[in-house]
PDB file of C-alpha atoms in Angstrom:
ATOM      1  CA  ALA A   1       5.972  -1.336  19.210  1.00 85.00           C
ATOM      2  CA  ASN A   2       2.893  -3.811  18.488  1.00 83.00           C
ATOM      3  CA  ILE A   3       4.506  -6.344  20.394  1.00 89.00           C
ATOM      4  CA  LEU A   4       4.916  -4.408  23.620  1.00 94.00           C
ATOM      5  CA  GLY A   5       1.031  -3.565  23.490  1.00 90.00           C
ATOM      6  CA  ILE A   6       0.300  -7.204  23.199  1.00 90.00           C
ATOM      7  CA  GLN A   7       2.581  -7.847  26.076  1.00 93.00           C
ATOM      8  CA  ALA A   8       1.074  -4.886  28.290  1.00 96.00           C
ATOM      9  CA  LEU A   9      -2.479  -6.225  27.661  1.00 94.00           C
ATOM     10  CA  GLN A  10      -1.483  -9.775  28.431  1.00 95.00           C
ATOM     11  CA  HIS A  11      -0.055  -8.688  31.835  1.00 96.00           C
ATOM     12  CA  ALA A  12      -3.288  -6.454  32.442  1.00 97.00           C
ATOM     13  CA  PHE A  13      -5.709  -9.200  31.357  1.00 96.00           C
ATOM     14  CA  PRO A  14      -3.975 -12.767  31.715  1.00 95.00           C
ATOM     15  CA  GLU A  15      -7.626 -14.172  31.586  1.00 96.00           C
ATOM     16  CA  LEU A  16      -8.260 -12.927  28.164  1.00 94.00           C
ATOM     17  CA  LYS A  17      -7.180 -14.629  24.899  1.00 92.00           C
ATOM     18  CA  HIS A  18      -5.083 -12.535  22.462  1.00 89.00           C
ATOM     19  CA  VAL A  19      -5.350 -12.600  18.707  1.00 88.00           C
ATOM     20  CA  ALA A  20      -2.853 -11.008  16.456  1.00 86.00           C
ATOM     21  CA  VAL A  21      -4.408 -10.246  13.010  1.00 89.00           C
ATOM     22  CA  PHE A  22      -1.685  -9.480  10.479  1.00 91.00           C
ATOM     23  CA  ASP A  23      -2.273  -6.706   7.782  1.00 91.00           C
ATOM     24  CA  THR A  24      -0.076  -8.869   5.181  1.00 96.00           C
ATOM     25  CA  ALA A  25      -1.915 -12.317   5.686  1.00 96.00           C
ATOM     26  CA  PHE A  26      -4.824 -11.522   2.944  1.00 97.00           C
ATOM     27  CA  HIS A  27      -2.128 -10.888   0.484  1.00 98.00           C
ATOM     28  CA  GLN A  28      -0.493 -14.368   0.840  1.00 97.00           C
ATOM     29  CA  THR A  29      -2.237 -15.736  -2.040  1.00 98.00           C
ATOM     30  CA  MET A  30      -0.603 -13.676  -4.594  1.00 98.00           C
ATOM     31  CA  PRO A  31       1.091 -15.488  -7.066  1.00 98.00           C
ATOM     32  CA  SER A  32       4.971 -15.288  -7.316  1.00 98.00           C
ATOM     33  CA  HIS A  33       5.131 -13.615 -10.525  1.00 98.00           C
ATOM     34  CA  ALA A  34       3.130 -10.887  -8.211  1.00 98.00           C
ATOM     35  CA  TYR A  35       5.150 -10.982  -5.207  1.00 98.00           C
ATOM     36  CA  ARG A  36       8.883 -11.552  -6.289  1.00 98.00           C
ATOM     37  CA  TYR A  37      11.396  -8.736  -7.156  1.00 98.00           C
ATOM     38  CA  ALA A  38      13.422  -8.823 -10.042  1.00 98.00           C
ATOM     39  CA  ILE A  39      16.395  -9.280  -7.897  1.00 98.00           C
ATOM     40  CA  PRO A  40      18.977 -12.136  -7.296  1.00 98.00           C
ATOM     41  CA  ALA A  41      16.824 -15.020  -5.867  1.00 98.00           C
ATOM     42  CA  GLU A  42      19.011 -15.488  -2.936  1.00 98.00           C
ATOM     43  CA  TYR A  43      17.454 -12.322  -1.285  1.00 98.00           C
ATOM     44  CA  TYR A  44      14.031 -14.011  -1.494  1.00 98.00           C
ATOM     45  CA  GLU A  45      15.232 -17.507  -0.604  1.00 98.00           C
ATOM     46  CA  LYS A  46      17.403 -16.603   2.409  1.00 98.00           C
ATOM     47  CA  HIS A  47      15.858 -13.361   3.774  1.00 98.00           C
ATOM     48  CA  GLY A  48      12.394 -13.372   2.378  1.00 97.00           C
ATOM     49  CA  VAL A  49      12.875  -9.877   0.320  1.00 98.00           C
ATOM     50  CA  ARG A  50       9.500 -10.059  -1.481  1.00 98.00           C
ATOM     51  CA  ARG A  51       6.213  -7.949  -1.827  1.00 98.00           C
ATOM     52  CA  TYR A  52       3.988  -8.354   1.199  1.00 98.00           C
ATOM     53  CA  GLY A  53       1.268  -5.821   0.655  1.00 98.00           C
ATOM     54  CA  PHE A  54      -0.622  -4.155   3.492  1.00 97.00           C
ATOM     55  CA  HIS A  55      -4.271  -3.121   4.229  1.00 97.00           C
ATOM     56  CA  GLY A  56      -5.383  -6.824   4.113  1.00 97.00           C
ATOM     57  CA  THR A  57      -7.902  -6.651   6.745  1.00 96.00           C
ATOM     58  CA  SER A  58      -9.595  -3.818   5.026  1.00 97.00           C
ATOM     59  CA  TYR A  59      -9.383  -5.794   1.562  1.00 98.00           C
ATOM     60  CA  ARG A  60     -11.157  -8.623   2.862  1.00 97.00           C
ATOM     61  CA  TYR A  61     -13.883  -6.702   4.522  1.00 97.00           C
ATOM     62  CA  VAL A  62     -14.308  -4.609   1.425  1.00 98.00           C
ATOM     63  CA  ALA A  63     -14.577  -7.609  -1.008  1.00 98.00           C
ATOM     64  CA  GLN A  64     -16.887  -9.389   1.200  1.00 97.00           C
ATOM     65  CA  GLU A  65     -19.095  -5.863   1.409  1.00 98.00           C
ATOM     66  CA  ALA A  66     -18.789  -5.676  -2.346  1.00 98.00           C
ATOM     67  CA  GLY A  67     -20.169  -9.088  -2.968  1.00 98.00           C
ATOM     68  CA  ARG A  68     -22.841  -7.946  -0.440  1.00 98.00           C
ATOM     69  CA  VAL A  69     -23.954  -4.694  -2.121  1.00 97.00           C
ATOM     70  CA  LEU A  70     -23.906  -6.240  -5.584  1.00 97.00           C
ATOM     71  CA  ASN A  71     -26.044  -9.076  -4.365  1.00 98.00           C
ATOM     72  CA  ARG A  72     -23.255 -11.353  -5.778  1.00 97.00           C
ATOM     73  CA  ASP A  73     -21.156 -14.315  -4.219  1.00 97.00           C
ATOM     74  CA  SER A  74     -17.908 -12.418  -3.435  1.00 95.00           C
ATOM     75  CA  ASN A  75     -15.998 -15.387  -4.251  1.00 97.00           C
ATOM     76  CA  ARG A  76     -16.959 -15.276  -7.814  1.00 97.00           C
ATOM     77  CA  LEU A  77     -16.224 -11.559  -8.398  1.00 98.00           C
ATOM     78  CA  ALA A  78     -13.163  -9.667  -9.975  1.00 98.00           C
ATOM     79  CA  LEU A  79     -12.776  -6.639  -8.075  1.00 98.00           C
ATOM     80  CA  VAL A  80     -10.145  -3.755  -8.022  1.00 98.00           C
ATOM     81  CA  ILE A  81     -10.163  -2.057  -4.732  1.00 98.00           C
ATOM     82  CA  ALA A  82      -8.637   1.244  -3.769  1.00 98.00           C
ATOM     83  CA  HIS A  83      -7.885   1.879  -0.268  1.00 97.00           C
ATOM     84  CA  LEU A  84      -7.504   5.670  -0.354  1.00 96.00           C
ATOM     85  CA  GLY A  85      -6.470   7.778   2.390  1.00 92.00           C
ATOM     86  CA  ASN A  86      -3.237   9.146   3.912  1.00 95.00           C
ATOM     87  CA  GLY A  87      -1.784   5.593   3.506  1.00 96.00           C
ATOM     88  CA  ALA A  88      -3.136   4.596   0.015  1.00 98.00           C
ATOM     89  CA  SER A  89      -2.944   1.211  -1.522  1.00 98.00           C
ATOM     90  CA  ILE A  90      -4.889  -0.720  -4.437  1.00 98.00           C
ATOM     91  CA  SER A  91      -5.411  -4.357  -4.952  1.00 98.00           C
ATOM     92  CA  ALA A  92      -6.674  -7.014  -7.416  1.00 98.00           C
ATOM     93  CA  VAL A  93      -8.881  -9.474  -5.624  1.00 98.00           C
ATOM     94  CA  LEU A  94     -10.139 -12.302  -7.974  1.00 98.00           C
ATOM     95  CA  ASN A  95     -12.622 -14.782  -6.455  1.00 98.00           C
ATOM     96  CA  GLY A  96     -12.099 -13.372  -3.015  1.00 97.00           C
ATOM     97  CA  LYS A  97      -8.056 -13.696  -3.183  1.00 98.00           C
ATOM     98  CA  SER A  98      -5.556 -11.079  -3.465  1.00 98.00           C
ATOM     99  CA  GLN A  99      -3.876 -11.544  -7.165  1.00 98.00           C
ATOM    100  CA  ASP A 100      -1.663  -8.398  -6.534  1.00 98.00           C
ATOM    101  CA  THR A 101      -1.273  -5.164  -4.623  1.00 98.00           C
ATOM    102  CA  SER A 102       0.671  -1.967  -4.828  1.00 98.00           C
ATOM    103  CA  MET A 103       2.569  -1.792  -1.482  1.00 98.00           C
ATOM    104  CA  GLY A 104       5.660  -4.078  -1.272  1.00 98.00           C
ATOM    105  CA  LEU A 105       8.135  -5.165   1.315  1.00 98.00           C
ATOM    106  CA  THR A 106       7.186  -1.817   3.076  1.00 97.00           C
ATOM    107  CA  PRO A 107       4.135   0.354   2.786  1.00 97.00           C
ATOM    108  CA  LEU A 108       6.449   2.937   0.617  1.00 98.00           C
ATOM    109  CA  GLU A 109       5.843   1.236  -2.795  1.00 98.00           C
ATOM    110  CA  GLY A 110       2.692   1.903  -4.855  1.00 98.00           C
ATOM    111  CA  LEU A 111       0.557   4.787  -4.748  1.00 98.00           C
ATOM    112  CA  VAL A 112       1.129   8.365  -4.211  1.00 98.00           C
ATOM    113  CA  MET A 113       0.253   8.942  -0.313  1.00 98.00           C
ATOM    114  CA  GLY A 114      -0.496  11.656   2.036  1.00 98.00           C
ATOM    115  CA  THR A 115       3.262  12.074   2.889  1.00 98.00           C
ATOM    116  CA  ARG A 116       4.865   9.024   1.187  1.00 98.00           C
ATOM    117  CA  SER A 117       6.317   9.075  -2.271  1.00 98.00           C
ATOM    118  CA  GLY A 118       4.918   5.912  -3.692  1.00 98.00           C
ATOM    119  CA  ASP A 119       6.809   4.368  -6.628  1.00 98.00           C
ATOM    120  CA  ILE A 120      10.254   5.912  -7.139  1.00 97.00           C
ATOM    121  CA  ASP A 121      13.421   5.183  -8.900  1.00 98.00           C
ATOM    122  CA  PRO A 122      15.445   3.077  -6.542  1.00 97.00           C
ATOM    123  CA  SER A 123      18.846   5.268  -7.986  1.00 98.00           C
ATOM    124  CA  LEU A 124      17.555   8.337  -6.064  1.00 98.00           C
ATOM    125  CA  PHE A 125      19.114   7.218  -2.928  1.00 98.00           C
ATOM    126  CA  SER A 126      22.580   7.175  -4.463  1.00 98.00           C
ATOM    127  CA  PHE A 127      21.686  10.132  -6.158  1.00 98.00           C
ATOM    128  CA  LEU A 128      20.975  12.334  -2.985  1.00 98.00           C
ATOM    129  CA  SER A 129      23.774  10.501  -1.295  1.00 98.00           C
ATOM    130  CA  GLU A 130      26.374  11.585  -3.916  1.00 98.00           C
ATOM    131  CA  ASN A 131      25.013  15.075  -4.868  1.00 98.00           C
ATOM    132  CA  PHE A 132      23.670  16.139  -1.593  1.00 98.00           C
ATOM    133  CA  ALA A 133      25.395  13.831   0.955  1.00 98.00           C
ATOM    134  CA  MET A 134      21.855  12.520   2.524  1.00 98.00           C
ATOM    135  CA  SER A 135      22.233   9.424   4.360  1.00 98.00           C
ATOM    136  CA  VAL A 136      20.025   6.191   3.627  1.00 98.00           C
ATOM    137  CA  GLU A 137      18.031   7.036   6.957  1.00 98.00           C
ATOM    138  CA  GLN A 138      17.389  10.712   5.708  1.00 98.00           C
ATOM    139  CA  THR A 139      16.185   9.705   2.364  1.00 98.00           C
ATOM    140  CA  THR A 140      14.103   6.892   3.722  1.00 98.00           C
ATOM    141  CA  ASN A 141      12.558   9.492   6.215  1.00 98.00           C
ATOM    142  CA  MET A 142      12.051  12.080   3.369  1.00 98.00           C
ATOM    143  CA  LEU A 143      10.163   9.269   1.319  1.00 98.00           C
ATOM    144  CA  ASN A 144       8.000   8.583   4.007  1.00 98.00           C
ATOM    145  CA  ARG A 145       7.273  11.654   5.743  1.00 98.00           C
ATOM    146  CA  GLN A 146       7.874  14.633   3.554  1.00 98.00           C
ATOM    147  CA  SER A 147       6.656  13.427   0.229  1.00 98.00           C
ATOM    148  CA  GLY A 148       3.583  12.561  -1.454  1.00 98.00           C
ATOM    149  CA  LEU A 149       0.695  15.092  -1.398  1.00 98.00           C
ATOM    150  CA  LEU A 150       2.540  16.997   1.067  1.00 98.00           C
ATOM    151  CA  GLY A 151       5.914  17.239  -0.848  1.00 98.00           C
ATOM    152  CA  LEU A 152       4.258  17.712  -4.181  1.00 98.00           C
ATOM    153  CA  SER A 153       1.765  20.775  -2.885  1.00 98.00           C
ATOM    154  CA  GLY A 154       4.229  22.266  -0.353  1.00 98.00           C
ATOM    155  CA  LEU A 155       1.214  22.630   1.505  1.00 98.00           C
ATOM    156  CA  SER A 156      -0.657  19.953   3.018  1.00 98.00           C
ATOM    157  CA  ASN A 157      -1.119  16.118   3.024  1.00 98.00           C
ATOM    158  CA  ASP A 158      -4.811  16.372   3.649  1.00 97.00           C
ATOM    159  CA  CYS A 159      -7.085  16.389   0.269  1.00 97.00           C
ATOM    160  CA  ARG A 160      -9.405  18.736   1.886  1.00 97.00           C
ATOM    161  CA  THR A 161      -6.980  21.444   2.165  1.00 98.00           C
ATOM    162  CA  LEU A 162      -5.682  20.487  -1.278  1.00 98.00           C
ATOM    163  CA  GLU A 163      -8.911  20.671  -3.136  1.00 98.00           C
ATOM    164  CA  ALA A 164      -9.779  23.853  -1.494  1.00 98.00           C
ATOM    165  CA  ALA A 165      -6.376  25.463  -2.276  1.00 98.00           C
ATOM    166  CA  ALA A 166      -6.588  24.101  -6.068  1.00 98.00           C
ATOM    167  CA  LYS A 167      -9.796  26.057  -6.422  1.00 98.00           C
ATOM    168  CA  GLU A 168      -8.238  29.036  -5.210  1.00 98.00           C
ATOM    169  CA  GLY A 169      -5.474  28.613  -8.141  1.00 98.00           C
ATOM    170  CA  HIS A 170      -2.658  27.126  -5.800  1.00 98.00           C
ATOM    171  CA  ALA A 171      -0.348  25.384  -8.466  1.00 98.00           C
ATOM    172  CA  GLY A 172       1.330  22.946  -5.982  1.00 98.00           C
ATOM    173  CA  ALA A 173      -2.221  21.855  -4.772  1.00 98.00           C
ATOM    174  CA  THR A 174      -3.119  21.336  -8.168  1.00 98.00           C
ATOM    175  CA  LEU A 175      -0.178  19.514  -9.248  1.00 98.00           C
ATOM    176  CA  ALA A 176      -0.443  16.869  -6.158  1.00 98.00           C
ATOM    177  CA  LEU A 177      -4.050  16.208  -6.924  1.00 98.00           C
ATOM    178  CA  GLU A 178      -3.310  15.571 -10.534  1.00 98.00           C
ATOM    179  CA  VAL A 179      -0.260  13.332  -9.955  1.00 98.00           C
ATOM    180  CA  PHE A 180      -2.472  11.449  -7.152  1.00 98.00           C
ATOM    181  CA  ALA A 181      -5.329  11.031  -9.634  1.00 98.00           C
ATOM    182  CA  TYR A 182      -2.903   9.873 -12.307  1.00 98.00           C
ATOM    183  CA  ARG A 183      -0.965   7.339 -10.703  1.00 98.00           C
ATOM    184  CA  LEU A 184      -4.016   5.938  -9.252  1.00 98.00           C
ATOM    185  CA  ALA A 185      -5.593   5.406 -12.822  1.00 98.00           C
ATOM    186  CA  LYS A 186      -2.329   3.838 -14.125  1.00 98.00           C
ATOM    187  CA  TYR A 187      -2.544   1.137 -11.295  1.00 98.00           C
ATOM    188  CA  ILE A 188      -6.470   0.701 -11.786  1.00 98.00           C
ATOM    189  CA  GLY A 189      -5.312  -0.568 -15.087  1.00 98.00           C
ATOM    190  CA  ALA A 190      -2.543  -2.760 -13.917  1.00 98.00           C
ATOM    191  CA  MET A 191      -4.870  -4.203 -11.444  1.00 98.00           C
ATOM    192  CA  THR A 192      -7.512  -4.963 -13.897  1.00 98.00           C
ATOM    193  CA  VAL A 193      -4.761  -6.965 -15.781  1.00 98.00           C
ATOM    194  CA  ALA A 194      -3.973  -8.987 -12.501  1.00 98.00           C
ATOM    195  CA  CYS A 195      -7.692 -10.037 -12.488  1.00 97.00           C
ATOM    196  CA  GLY A 196      -8.103 -10.845 -16.046  1.00 97.00           C
ATOM    197  CA  ARG A 197     -11.298  -9.174 -16.178  1.00 97.00           C
ATOM    198  CA  LEU A 198     -13.402  -6.432 -13.934  1.00 98.00           C
ATOM    199  CA  ASP A 199     -16.607  -6.887 -12.440  1.00 98.00           C
ATOM    200  CA  ALA A 200     -16.578  -3.827 -10.064  1.00 98.00           C
ATOM    201  CA  LEU A 201     -14.117  -0.970  -8.899  1.00 98.00           C
ATOM    202  CA  VAL A 202     -14.276  -0.195  -5.469  1.00 98.00           C
TER     203      VAL A 202
END
């Protein structure tokens, strides 16, 4: 879909320079112990199966802005940055470089999001297949589009709606917000480990 857009614009504006900015590029500084999965090496070596991370353009900007706001050199800071929204991730940024991030091969890994589950036991695929005859495609769709805050609450993926409903005593909304906050807090601790110290949480 992204390439189609570029091609259409190249056709419409052939005189303009077109630049692709990859959301994963910022995380290419992660050490191998952060980006490798604990699966047979051939899947990485032959097929590039590894953790790539996303939201990189946001992290680069926010790390620079944090330095400006703190009146410190962003290339000398240990930051844990949480990119929170319907798609949510968190990253450890040390001296301007990504050390680790919560999203992996795809944006599904990591934090609980609006409609994405975040971290899940991979055996869920075989469990749902064996017990409910769900295909890989059906399970993937459920984990990406029907889970997260929406799935937990049974109400909405919008925190404004969930906060209002929780105040009214809606158990699903309360649980969704609690799970979201708890998983985020666990990841803040993990990303602090990846930085080795913490100067600011953004």
